[in-house]
PDB file of C-alpha atoms in Angstrom:
ATOM      1  CA  MET A   1      -0.127   0.160   0.082  1.00 59.00           C
ATOM      2  CA  THR A   2       1.509   3.366  -1.033  1.00 64.00           C
ATOM      3  CA  THR A   3       1.062   6.527   1.009  1.00 69.00           C
ATOM      4  CA  PRO A   4      -0.836   9.326  -0.621  1.00 71.00           C
ATOM      5  CA  PRO A   5       1.463  12.530  -1.207  1.00 83.00           C
ATOM      6  CA  LEU A   6       1.040  15.220   1.335  1.00 89.00           C
ATOM      7  CA  ILE A   7      -0.098  17.690  -1.548  1.00 88.00           C
ATOM      8  CA  ASP A   8      -1.357  17.205  -4.911  1.00 90.00           C
ATOM      9  CA  GLN A   9      -0.179  18.657  -8.227  1.00 89.00           C
ATOM     10  CA  HIS A  10      -2.089  21.988  -7.724  1.00 89.00           C
ATOM     11  CA  GLY A  11      -1.057  22.392  -3.825  1.00 89.00           C
ATOM     12  CA  ASN A  12      -4.490  21.055  -2.476  1.00 92.00           C
ATOM     13  CA  HIS A  13      -4.379  18.736   0.805  1.00 92.00           C
ATOM     14  CA  ARG A  14      -7.020  17.074   2.937  1.00 91.00           C
ATOM     15  CA  GLN A  15      -6.839  14.441   5.275  1.00 92.00           C
ATOM     16  CA  GLN A  16      -9.071  13.457   8.513  1.00 92.00           C
ATOM     17  CA  HIS A  17      -6.997  12.775  11.574  1.00 92.00           C
ATOM     18  CA  GLY A  18      -8.421   9.979  13.855  1.00 91.00           C
ATOM     19  CA  ALA A  19     -12.163   8.449  13.954  1.00 90.00           C
ATOM     20  CA  PRO A  20     -15.088  10.873  14.049  1.00 89.00           C
ATOM     21  CA  ILE A  21     -16.112  11.251  17.793  1.00 88.00           C
ATOM     22  CA  HIS A  22     -20.082  10.977  18.419  1.00 86.00           C
ATOM     23  CA  HIS A  23     -21.917  13.544  20.508  1.00 82.00           C
ATOM     24  CA  VAL A  24     -23.088  11.843  23.727  1.00 84.00           C
ATOM     25  CA  ILE A  25     -26.626  12.443  24.388  1.00 83.00           C
ATOM     26  CA  ARG A  26     -27.115  11.015  27.887  1.00 85.00           C
ATOM     27  CA  PHE A  27     -25.727   8.125  30.171  1.00 85.00           C
ATOM     28  CA  THR A  28     -27.454   4.916  30.564  1.00 88.00           C
ATOM     29  CA  THR A  29     -26.708   1.894  32.886  1.00 88.00           C
ATOM     30  CA  ARG A  30     -24.813   0.574  29.743  1.00 89.00           C
ATOM     31  CA  GLY A  31     -22.772   3.474  29.185  1.00 86.00           C
ATOM     32  CA  PRO A  32     -22.809   6.610  26.862  1.00 88.00           C
ATOM     33  CA  GLU A  33     -25.641   6.423  24.520  1.00 88.00           C
ATOM     34  CA  ARG A  34     -24.333   8.449  21.428  1.00 86.00           C
ATOM     35  CA  HIS A  35     -26.081  10.598  18.665  1.00 82.00           C
ATOM     36  CA  PRO A  36     -25.806   8.667  15.655  1.00 81.00           C
ATOM     37  CA  HIS A  37     -25.604  11.598  13.367  1.00 79.00           C
ATOM     38  CA  ALA A  38     -23.682  14.428  15.422  1.00 81.00           C
ATOM     39  CA  TYR A  39     -19.900  14.150  15.578  1.00 84.00           C
ATOM     40  CA  LEU A  40     -16.845  15.984  15.594  1.00 86.00           C
ATOM     41  CA  GLN A  41     -14.480  15.617  13.022  1.00 88.00           C
ATOM     42  CA  CYS A  42     -10.653  16.740  12.743  1.00 90.00           C
ATOM     43  CA  VAL A  43      -9.307  17.394   9.390  1.00 91.00           C
ATOM     44  CA  THR A  44      -6.177  19.227   7.990  1.00 91.00           C
ATOM     45  CA  VAL A  45      -7.193  21.205   4.668  1.00 91.00           C
ATOM     46  CA  ARG A  46      -5.362  23.559   2.041  1.00 91.00           C
ATOM     47  CA  ASP A  47      -7.286  24.877  -0.813  1.00 89.00           C
ATOM     48  CA  CYS A  48      -4.897  26.123  -3.497  1.00 86.00           C
ATOM     49  CA  ARG A  49      -7.945  28.421  -4.957  1.00 86.00           C
ATOM     50  CA  LYS A  50      -7.695  30.338  -1.616  1.00 84.00           C
ATOM     51  CA  GLY A  51      -3.839  30.467  -1.517  1.00 79.00           C
ATOM     52  CA  GLU A  52      -3.868  29.739   2.203  1.00 80.00           C
ATOM     53  CA  LEU A  53      -1.430  27.756   4.498  1.00 84.00           C
ATOM     54  CA  PRO A  54      -2.860  24.474   5.704  1.00 90.00           C
ATOM     55  CA  LEU A  55      -5.584  24.950   8.705  1.00 89.00           C
ATOM     56  CA  VAL A  56      -6.754  22.448  10.994  1.00 91.00           C
ATOM     57  CA  GLU A  57     -10.539  22.023  11.195  1.00 87.00           C
ATOM     58  CA  ILE A  58     -12.920  20.837  13.776  1.00 85.00           C
ATOM     59  CA  LYS A  59     -16.248  20.268  12.303  1.00 82.00           C
ATOM     60  CA  HIS A  60     -19.415  19.351  13.850  1.00 81.00           C
ATOM     61  CA  ALA A  61     -20.549  16.881  10.946  1.00 72.00           C
ATOM     62  CA  ASN A  62     -23.870  16.064  10.088  1.00 70.00           C
ATOM     63  CA  HIS A  63     -25.923  18.417  12.670  1.00 62.00           C
ATOM     64  CA  PRO A  64     -25.077  22.204  12.654  1.00 57.00           C
ATOM     65  CA  ALA A  65     -27.549  22.646  15.626  1.00 57.00           C
ATOM     66  CA  TYR A  66     -25.159  21.426  18.091  1.00 56.00           C
ATOM     67  CA  PHE A  67     -22.981  24.190  19.383  1.00 60.00           C
ATOM     68  CA  PHE A  68     -21.454  22.304  21.983  1.00 63.00           C
ATOM     69  CA  THR A  69     -20.376  18.528  22.233  1.00 68.00           C
ATOM     70  CA  ASP A  70     -20.604  16.468  25.173  1.00 71.00           C
ATOM     71  CA  LEU A  71     -17.632  14.246  25.035  1.00 79.00           C
ATOM     72  CA  THR A  72     -16.324  11.530  27.672  1.00 80.00           C
ATOM     73  CA  PRO A  73     -13.099  11.865  28.797  1.00 83.00           C
ATOM     74  CA  ASP A  74     -11.530   8.998  26.427  1.00 90.00           C
ATOM     75  CA  ASP A  75     -13.360  10.916  23.690  1.00 89.00           C
ATOM     76  CA  ALA A  76     -11.768  13.820  25.039  1.00 89.00           C
ATOM     77  CA  ASP A  77      -8.090  12.064  24.764  1.00 94.00           C
ATOM     78  CA  GLN A  78      -9.084  11.067  21.327  1.00 94.00           C
ATOM     79  CA  LEU A  79     -10.070  14.611  20.231  1.00 92.00           C
ATOM     80  CA  GLY A  80      -6.608  15.623  21.684  1.00 94.00           C
ATOM     81  CA  ASP A  81      -4.554  13.108  19.710  1.00 96.00           C
ATOM     82  CA  ALA A  82      -6.519  13.747  16.577  1.00 95.00           C
ATOM     83  CA  LEU A  83      -5.607  17.716  17.152  1.00 94.00           C
ATOM     84  CA  LYS A  84      -2.025  16.839  17.802  1.00 96.00           C
ATOM     85  CA  GLN A  85      -1.650  14.562  14.782  1.00 96.00           C
ATOM     86  CA  ALA A  86      -3.393  17.709  12.420  1.00 95.00           C
ATOM     87  CA  ALA A  87      -1.152  20.383  13.782  1.00 95.00           C
ATOM     88  CA  GLN A  88       1.894  18.008  12.983  1.00 96.00           C
ATOM     89  CA  ARG A  89       0.423  17.255   9.407  1.00 94.00           C
ATOM     90  CA  ALA A  90      -0.396  20.985   8.813  1.00 94.00           C
ATOM     91  CA  ARG A  91       3.538  21.847   9.389  1.00 95.00           C
ATOM     92  CA  GLU A  92       4.373  18.916   7.209  1.00 95.00           C
ATOM     93  CA  VAL A  93       2.148  20.164   4.398  1.00 94.00           C
ATOM     94  CA  THR A  94       3.659  23.991   4.662  1.00 92.00           C
ATOM     95  CA  ASP A  95       7.099  22.447   4.575  1.00 93.00           C
ATOM     96  CA  ALA A  96       5.854  20.561   1.331  1.00 92.00           C
ATOM     97  CA  LEU A  97       4.608  23.766  -0.147  1.00 90.00           C
ATOM     98  CA  GLN A  98       7.436  25.932   0.585  1.00 90.00           C
ATOM     99  CA  ALA A  99       9.856  22.969  -0.900  1.00 91.00           C
ATOM    100  CA  ARG A 100       7.784  22.978  -4.004  1.00 87.00           C
ATOM    101  CA  TRP A 101       6.854  27.004  -4.601  1.00 84.00           C
ATOM    102  CA  GLY A 102       8.607  28.537  -1.969  1.00 79.00           C
ATOM    103  CA  LEU A 103       5.283  29.714  -0.493  1.00 64.00           C
TER     104      LEU A 103
END
């Protein structure tokens, strides 16, 4: 299996980090009950049409009405790990852009 390049021929980049983290709607005796369609997603993105350096995005996917997300401590750790991975990848994409085009 080959690893995809950090940037394509135009300088675009998009990569999800970690698995989506589902919103906890309540706790039951069996543990947290999660909303099947509301989750956080951590992504690094660089769009050549906007001419930006890569950004780390945290998206509330599939449910825009949620302005907060309740996380279990394990989910919070998972989100923290994904954010660290995304920040590192954004730096790597910036280095690749600078090496290729001097941006």
